[in-house]
Amino acid sequence: MGTLRPSSVAVHEGEDAKIPSEVHDHQKDLDAGALFVLKSRGSWLHCGYHLTTSIVAPPLLSLPYAFAFLGWTGGIFCLVIGALVTFYSYNLISLVLEHHAQLGHRHLRFRDMAHDILGPKWARYYVGPIQFMVCYGAVVACTLLGGQCLKTIYLLSSSDGTMKLYEFVILFGCLMLFLAQIPSFHSLRHINMVSLFLCIAYSVCATAGSIYIGHSSKGPKKDYSLTGDTQDRVFGVFNAIAIIATTYGNGIIPEIQATVAPPVKGKMFKGLCVCYAVVAVTFFSVAISGYWAFGNQAEGLVLTNFLDNGKPLVPKWFILMTNGFTILQLSAVGVVYLQPTNEVLESTLADPRSKEFSARNVIPRLISRSLSVVIATIIAAMLPFFGDINAVIGAFGFMPLDFILPVVFFNLTFKPSKRSPIFWLNITIAVVFSTLGVIAAVAAVRQIILDAKSYRLFANV
């Protein structure tokens, strides 16, 4: 089995429920990041809350925009394939984690899995950096989107207001600054329970608003044709695939499973069932209703379609309510994706031999987490075109973490026969999504080049 690394817990599935003191005894082997941030105390239901917040997030409001590049058939096909492949891949990661836990070596982080399955160089120079890039990029994106929603509310209330976008980004960053101090991932369980209902609420609002506008004479003329020349259409398809892949993206499955109290067997599957029940309700309703109502005029965020030259096409209170739900859930999503950063900071700066809330650990935690949020807020305020950059991050990050590495980890861990269907299914998924990831990255870089002329620091977009 090899020696235990300080980032893993030595447990035995059959014994840990009966003798919790054994798990406690092994806590001395953990670094401060695993000990204080990734506390293993949650239930499968808590796991479902964390998964739902990390996957069912406001980027789902961009799905009608993705459909505008794919059309009805391509859009629904990609949405279904994305759901099936990610549900399958996340279950594979869970099975690999359970397998190692049963062997007495429980992995708590993505890079721990990569270290033991692929080798230390893969963990240090590939998996660790792209996970950090994806998660911190998600924090920046949530901060920017939160600022944009606040600006929408402001302009509805005061159409001649003079406040700029970066000011609203800073306001949202202040909320994040407060929530970032919540000590552990497990401590977010109640916030993420509320987040689950919030994502359903704004998805229902987005769907209802789209149907209302689609049935009224206020909305645009419905046109489902694919616009642009052949080159634009091709790159548009791959941009849309990257959007859908990023929407289903997670990148922190091991960290979420680390919050589950042992024995972990079967708990992740139940949590995923909770999450994907919400996915089925939200993703498909928003994507289909939004594309039906607005066709190829669907904006990058479907809520933008609810305004026509600043004039609301639905009651003003309805837009205010929908944006309010979105802002609140964005704060929860941002804090969830801040956890890998918190864990790295904690393992570097905190002392596992001191108490979690001792001055020795609280002061570095307060300073480092605050600095982390301040930097994310500055980036979001400076780069309001971060959506283009996030598409590149999604192609380079979410594709490998959520579509490719899970099947590779499974094949290397369980070594299925080359004659078995599961082996070739996993190989097919790895090859197809590796190819899609490269092409999507090229398409995203092309989009940055095309939009570069409109880029300006602290732009009020």
C-alpha positions as MATLAB code, in Angstrom:
seq = 'MGTLRPSSVAVHEGEDAKIPSEVHDHQKDLDAGALFVLKSRGSWLHCGYHLTTSIVAPPLLSLPYAFAFLGWTGGIFCLVIGALVTFYSYNLISLVLEHHAQLGHRHLRFRDMAHDILGPKWARYYVGPIQFMVCYGAVVACTLLGGQCLKTIYLLSSSDGTMKLYEFVILFGCLMLFLAQIPSFHSLRHINMVSLFLCIAYSVCATAGSIYIGHSSKGPKKDYSLTGDTQDRVFGVFNAIAIIATTYGNGIIPEIQATVAPPVKGKMFKGLCVCYAVVAVTFFSVAISGYWAFGNQAEGLVLTNFLDNGKPLVPKWFILMTNGFTILQLSAVGVVYLQPTNEVLESTLADPRSKEFSARNVIPRLISRSLSVVIATIIAAMLPFFGDINAVIGAFGFMPLDFILPVVFFNLTFKPSKRSPIFWLNITIAVVFSTLGVIAAVAAVRQIILDAKSYRLFANV';
ca = [
       0.000    0.000    0.000;
       2.923    2.335    0.592;
       3.441    4.929    3.278;
       0.737    7.397    4.180;
       1.075   10.914    2.908;
       0.070   13.651    5.378;
      -2.834   14.627    3.126;
      -4.654   11.321    3.559;
      -6.459    9.576    6.384;
      -5.834    5.964    7.252;
      -9.228    4.363    7.842;
     -10.868    0.979    7.466;
     -14.419    1.012    6.146;
     -15.612   -1.785    8.361;
     -14.205   -0.341   11.516;
     -14.400    3.444   11.342;
     -18.092    3.671   12.189;
     -17.618    1.573   15.312;
     -14.353    3.067   16.517;
     -14.394    6.780   15.706;
     -11.437    7.294   18.000;
      -9.235    5.601   15.387;
     -10.092    8.287   12.874;
      -9.429   10.896   15.534;
      -6.062    9.305   16.290;
      -5.055    9.561   12.667;
      -5.846   13.277   12.549;
      -2.370   13.941   13.790;
      -1.155   12.752   10.369;
      -3.116   15.478    8.567;
      -1.820   18.872    7.515;
      -3.773   21.934    8.624;
      -5.587   22.279    5.296;
      -7.114   18.808    5.509;
      -7.655   19.023    9.268;
      -9.390   22.404    9.426;
     -10.980   22.914    5.965;
     -11.857   19.383    4.826;
     -13.530   18.073    7.977;
     -15.110   14.649    7.384;
     -18.367   15.094    9.312;
     -21.118   15.386    6.678;
     -23.936   13.086    5.577;
     -24.886   12.092    2.028;
     -27.524   14.835    2.082;
     -24.906   17.464    2.941;
     -22.884   16.053    0.060;
     -25.896   16.606   -2.201;
     -26.094   20.255   -1.098;
     -22.392   20.826   -1.856;
     -22.646   19.105   -5.249;
     -25.746   21.060   -6.247;
     -24.166   24.406   -5.359;
     -20.974   23.569   -7.264;
     -22.792   22.405  -10.442;
     -26.241   24.044  -10.571;
     -25.029   27.642  -10.649;
     -25.964   30.848  -12.540;
     -23.839   29.891  -15.601;
     -26.793   27.629  -16.483;
     -28.544   30.862  -17.511;
     -26.177   30.926  -20.523;
     -27.531   27.625  -21.914;
     -30.047   29.291  -24.312;
     -27.046   31.187  -25.748;
     -25.245   27.872  -26.327;
     -28.364   26.547  -28.066;
     -28.207   29.533  -30.445;
     -24.989   28.043  -31.913;
     -26.186   24.422  -31.867;
     -29.867   24.577  -32.801;
     -32.599   22.439  -31.285;
     -31.203   18.996  -32.100;
     -27.553   19.757  -31.350;
     -28.389   21.705  -28.201;
     -30.572   19.048  -26.602;
     -28.154   16.295  -27.679;
     -25.145   18.056  -26.091;
     -27.122   18.827  -22.929;
     -28.132   15.161  -22.520;
     -24.627   13.855  -23.288;
     -23.118   16.348  -20.827;
     -25.461   15.139  -18.076;
     -24.822   11.440  -18.761;
     -21.045   11.716  -19.080;
     -20.531   13.925  -16.016;
     -22.854   11.806  -13.842;
     -20.909    8.745  -14.984;
     -17.505   10.411  -14.509;
     -18.299   11.734  -11.049;
     -19.439    8.267  -10.012;
     -16.155    6.817  -11.308;
     -14.180    9.277   -9.158;
     -16.320    8.315   -6.176;
     -15.678    4.597   -6.763;
     -11.922    5.200   -6.998;
     -11.997    7.219   -3.773;
     -14.033    4.514   -2.008;
     -11.632    1.831   -3.239;
      -8.598    3.586   -1.791;
     -10.486    4.309    1.444;
     -11.240    0.590    1.822;
      -7.528   -0.107    1.368;
      -6.859    2.223    4.302;
      -5.723    5.260    2.308;
      -8.466    7.882    1.967;
      -7.704   10.654   -0.510;
      -9.033   14.063    0.492;
      -7.979   16.138   -2.524;
      -7.801   15.872   -6.289;
      -4.038   16.231   -6.273;
      -3.763   13.395   -3.706;
      -5.490   11.077   -6.174;
      -3.192   12.232   -8.969;
      -0.121   11.783   -6.729;
      -0.885    8.139   -5.955;
      -2.387    7.116   -9.314;
      -0.415    9.146  -11.878;
       2.655   10.101   -9.869;
       3.909   13.156   -7.931;
       4.903   15.197  -11.003;
       1.406   14.952  -12.483;
      -0.042   16.087   -9.160;
       2.355   18.987   -8.698;
       2.668   20.337  -12.223;
      -0.635   19.448  -13.877;
      -3.629   18.461  -11.735;
      -2.897   20.823   -8.840;
      -2.363   23.945  -11.017;
      -5.346   23.389  -13.334;
      -7.650   22.702  -10.390;
      -6.514   25.916   -8.716;
      -6.936   27.817  -12.004;
     -10.466   26.460  -12.510;
     -11.622   27.049   -8.932;
     -10.129   30.506   -8.521;
     -11.384   31.424  -11.990;
     -14.869   30.415  -10.839;
     -14.527   32.731   -7.816;
     -13.580   35.640  -10.105;
     -16.444   34.824  -12.489;
     -18.968   34.677   -9.612;
     -17.751   38.043   -8.318;
     -18.077   39.630  -11.758;
     -21.517   38.120  -12.391;
     -22.665   39.219   -8.926;
     -21.576   42.763   -9.723;
     -23.435   42.673  -13.050;
     -26.644   41.514  -11.338;
     -26.310   44.296   -8.746;
     -25.852   46.818  -11.561;
     -29.023   45.523  -13.268;
     -31.019   46.065  -10.079;
     -29.513   49.554   -9.709;
     -30.344   50.608  -13.273;
     -33.917   49.352  -12.941;
     -34.312   51.451   -9.818;
     -32.384   54.473  -11.126;
     -32.071   54.490  -14.917;
     -29.949   57.648  -14.929;
     -27.601   56.409  -12.195;
     -23.888   57.112  -12.495;
     -22.397   54.155  -10.581;
     -19.983   51.993  -12.618;
     -19.774   48.214  -12.893;
     -16.536   47.975  -10.916;
     -18.259   49.633   -7.935;
     -20.892   46.891   -7.872;
     -18.194   44.244   -8.212;
     -16.522   45.713   -5.124;
     -19.849   45.635   -3.240;
     -20.298   41.954   -4.070;
     -16.667   41.356   -3.095;
     -17.456   42.757    0.368;
     -20.148   40.083    0.792;
     -17.651   37.423   -0.325;
     -15.104   38.833    2.117;
     -17.480   38.080    4.989;
     -18.523   34.597    3.803;
     -14.923   33.564    3.096;
     -14.224   33.519    6.831;
     -16.545   30.521    7.378;
     -13.982   28.051    8.701;
     -14.583   24.738    6.891;
     -16.256   23.221    3.846;
     -18.587   21.277    6.153;
     -19.662   24.567    7.776;
     -21.242   25.577    4.451;
     -23.848   22.777    4.545;
     -26.732   25.004    5.664;
     -25.780   27.795    3.248;
     -25.643   25.243    0.441;
     -29.040   23.844    1.427;
     -30.482   27.350    0.959;
     -28.449   27.592   -2.277;
     -30.256   24.519   -3.626;
     -33.622   26.223   -3.277;
     -32.248   29.494   -4.659;
     -31.041   27.852   -7.890;
     -34.459   26.257   -8.357;
     -36.102   29.637   -7.649;
     -34.187   31.676  -10.249;
     -34.439   28.831  -12.782;
     -38.228   28.814  -12.348;
     -38.212   32.602  -12.733;
     -36.037   32.429  -15.871;
     -38.294   29.761  -17.366;
     -41.517   31.582  -16.485;
     -40.149   34.901  -17.774;
     -39.069   33.328  -21.071;
     -42.473   31.677  -21.574;
     -44.259   34.945  -20.727;
     -42.190   36.969  -23.224;
     -42.371   34.205  -25.840;
     -46.179   34.262  -25.732;
     -46.417   38.080  -25.745;
     -45.900   40.496  -28.616;
     -43.017   42.171  -26.758;
     -40.398   39.545  -27.493;
     -38.237   39.280  -30.635;
     -39.430   37.409  -33.694;
     -38.543   33.749  -33.213;
     -35.715   32.704  -35.517;
     -33.895   29.410  -34.901;
     -31.566   29.567  -37.903;
     -27.801   29.430  -37.339;
     -26.211   32.774  -38.198;
     -22.785   33.616  -39.613;
     -20.569   32.071  -42.266;
     -19.295   28.490  -42.150;
     -16.187   29.350  -40.118;
     -18.171   31.281  -37.525;
     -20.696   28.462  -37.241;
     -17.998   25.821  -36.705;
     -16.215   27.811  -34.010;
     -19.587   28.728  -32.531;
     -20.398   25.035  -32.111;
     -17.204   24.406  -30.154;
     -17.718   27.537  -28.060;
     -21.188   26.247  -27.220;
     -19.790   22.828  -26.281;
     -17.280   24.553  -23.971;
     -20.129   26.533  -22.368;
     -22.138   23.369  -21.715;
     -19.080   21.486  -20.401;
     -18.248   24.382  -18.075;
     -21.863   24.547  -16.880;
     -21.720   20.866  -15.879;
     -18.197   21.312  -14.500;
     -17.238   20.676  -10.906;
     -13.516   20.073  -10.411;
     -13.792   19.468   -6.641;
     -15.433   16.030   -6.353;
     -12.677   14.598   -4.063;
     -12.870   17.651   -1.791;
     -16.658   17.297   -1.556;
     -16.389   13.575   -0.794;
     -13.766   14.443    1.832;
     -16.484   16.267    3.808;
     -18.456   13.014    4.184;
     -18.096   11.179    7.486;
     -16.780    7.618    7.131;
     -17.829    5.068    6.060;
     -18.136    6.826    2.700;
     -19.430    3.896    0.643;
     -22.527    4.762   -1.385;
     -22.958    8.254    0.075;
     -21.574   10.096   -2.934;
     -23.961    8.283   -5.281;
     -26.941    9.420   -3.190;
     -25.592   12.970   -3.178;
     -25.159   12.887   -6.963;
     -28.755   11.672   -7.361;
     -29.955   14.702   -5.366;
     -27.798   17.005   -7.488;
     -28.808   15.598  -10.866;
     -32.490   15.657   -9.947;
     -32.041   19.428   -9.588;
     -29.971   19.489  -12.816;
     -32.816   17.824  -14.729;
     -35.324   20.380  -13.439;
     -33.193   23.493  -13.979;
     -30.845   22.971  -16.943;
     -33.412   21.660  -19.402;
     -36.230   24.037  -18.446;
     -34.030   27.141  -18.736;
     -32.273   26.019  -21.935;
     -35.428   24.970  -23.794;
     -37.697   27.841  -22.683;
     -34.996   30.475  -23.246;
     -34.122   29.261  -26.741;
     -37.816   28.843  -27.624;
     -38.550   32.434  -26.592;
     -35.508   34.205  -28.033;
     -34.046   31.868  -30.684;
     -30.735   33.025  -32.104;
     -31.210   36.369  -30.293;
     -30.543   34.678  -26.924;
     -27.973   36.676  -24.946;
     -24.997   35.326  -23.005;
     -27.185   35.535  -19.888;
     -30.857   34.898  -20.620;
     -31.929   37.456  -17.992;
     -30.477   40.145  -20.290;
     -33.213   39.248  -22.801;
     -35.798   40.346  -20.244;
     -34.770   43.948  -21.009;
     -35.175   45.672  -24.374;
     -33.039   48.828  -24.540;
     -33.317   49.104  -20.771;
     -37.103   48.623  -20.738;
     -38.331   45.530  -18.886;
     -40.411   43.034  -20.916;
     -41.691   41.490  -17.682;
     -42.789   43.269  -14.484;
     -39.903   45.155  -12.893;
     -40.396   43.417   -9.538;
     -39.984   40.069  -11.320;
     -36.550   41.008  -12.685;
     -35.503   42.402   -9.304;
     -36.566   39.175   -7.569;
     -34.815   36.939  -10.116;
     -31.576   38.906   -9.880;
     -31.837   38.841   -6.072;
     -32.052   35.035   -6.063;
     -29.117   34.884   -8.483;
     -26.915   37.195   -6.387;
     -27.534   35.205   -3.217;
     -26.681   31.897   -4.864;
     -23.612   33.364   -6.552;
     -22.203   34.172   -3.108;
     -22.637   30.517   -2.068;
     -21.071   29.224   -5.302;
     -18.130   31.586   -4.943;
     -17.427   30.444   -1.382;
     -17.631   26.761   -2.390;
     -15.025   27.260   -5.119;
     -12.881   29.222   -2.677;
     -12.403   26.099   -0.547;
      -9.447   24.580   -2.497;
      -7.670   27.937   -2.190;
      -8.506   28.070    1.517;
      -7.170   24.551    1.968;
      -3.857   25.418    0.276;
      -3.507   28.608    2.350;
      -4.357   26.762    5.548;
      -1.913   23.921    4.904;
       0.819   26.498    4.194;
       0.190   29.023    6.974;
      -1.627   27.223    9.814;
      -0.239   24.957   12.526;
      -2.138   21.634   12.902;
      -0.712   21.238   16.415;
      -2.501   24.373   17.593;
      -6.255   24.643   18.063;
      -8.284   25.663   15.021;
      -9.494   28.890   16.629;
      -6.294   29.791   18.442;
      -4.733   33.167   17.672;
      -1.881   31.321   15.931;
      -4.319   30.003   13.302;
      -7.124   32.585   13.246;
      -4.930   35.583   12.387;
      -3.200   34.001    9.336;
      -6.569   32.590    8.233;
      -8.259   35.997    8.406;
      -5.445   37.762    6.548;
      -4.878   35.133    3.847;
      -8.550   34.554    3.036;
      -9.276   38.273    2.951;
      -6.327   38.834    0.627;
      -7.529   35.992   -1.616;
     -11.001   37.567   -1.981;
      -9.566   41.063   -2.492;
      -7.367   39.806   -5.364;
     -10.322   37.987   -6.983;
     -12.435   41.151   -6.677;
      -9.725   43.336   -8.233;
      -9.372   40.914  -11.166;
     -13.168   40.859  -11.673;
     -13.352   44.673  -11.577;
     -10.386   45.119  -13.918;
     -11.437   42.474  -16.455;
     -15.198   42.705  -17.032;
     -14.656   40.633  -20.185;
     -13.547   37.709  -17.974;
     -16.182   35.492  -19.623;
     -13.911   35.097  -22.659;
     -10.988   34.145  -20.418;
     -13.193   31.785  -18.434;
     -14.023   29.909  -21.657;
     -10.305   29.167  -22.051;
     -10.090   28.111  -18.398;
     -13.071   25.827  -18.937;
     -11.527   24.200  -21.996;
      -8.140   23.679  -20.333;
      -9.523   22.924  -16.862;
     -13.041   21.525  -16.655;
     -12.596   19.209  -19.640;
      -9.597   17.355  -18.133;
     -10.828   17.383  -14.515;
     -14.411   16.304  -15.186;
     -14.376   14.349  -18.433;
     -10.892   12.868  -18.942;
      -9.128   12.247  -15.612;
     -12.033   10.324  -13.987;
     -12.000    7.609  -16.658;
      -8.185    7.496  -16.606;
      -8.160    7.134  -12.802;
     -10.740    4.338  -12.999;
      -8.871    2.345  -15.657;
      -5.537    2.677  -13.855;
      -7.042    1.781  -10.458;
      -9.325   -1.130  -11.341;
      -7.526   -2.241  -14.538;
     -10.629   -3.545  -16.358;
     -10.014   -6.111  -19.098;
      -9.302   -4.670  -22.531;
     -12.144   -6.862  -23.751;
     -14.664   -5.303  -21.358;
     -17.126   -2.633  -22.563;
     -16.276   -0.303  -19.660;
     -12.607   -0.155  -20.694;
     -13.439    0.943  -24.232;
     -16.195    3.280  -23.062;
     -13.674    5.034  -20.831;
     -11.068    5.187  -23.593;
     -13.652    6.627  -25.995;
     -14.686    9.308  -23.481;
     -11.040   10.247  -22.840;
     -10.169   10.518  -26.547;
     -13.350   12.353  -27.605;
     -13.227   14.929  -24.815;
      -9.463   15.434  -25.159;
     -10.085   16.346  -28.790;
     -13.052   18.554  -27.924;
     -11.023   20.257  -25.191;
      -8.213   21.191  -27.594;
     -10.616   22.487  -30.252;
     -12.708   24.363  -27.665;
      -9.520   25.987  -26.333;
      -8.613   27.136  -29.862;
     -12.153   28.506  -30.338;
     -11.994   30.341  -27.003;
      -8.604   31.899  -27.822;
      -9.977   32.950  -31.228;
     -12.898   34.651  -29.501;
     -10.493   36.566  -27.229;
      -8.581   37.776  -30.292;
     -11.806   38.892  -32.007;
     -13.002   40.742  -28.897;
      -9.611   42.198  -27.959;
     -10.347   45.547  -29.635;
     -13.181   46.158  -27.141;
     -11.167   45.247  -24.030;
     -10.497   48.042  -21.552;
      -9.550   47.860  -17.882;
     -12.413   48.687  -15.485;
     -14.804   48.988  -18.461;
     -18.405   49.795  -17.546;
     -20.105   47.067  -19.582;
];
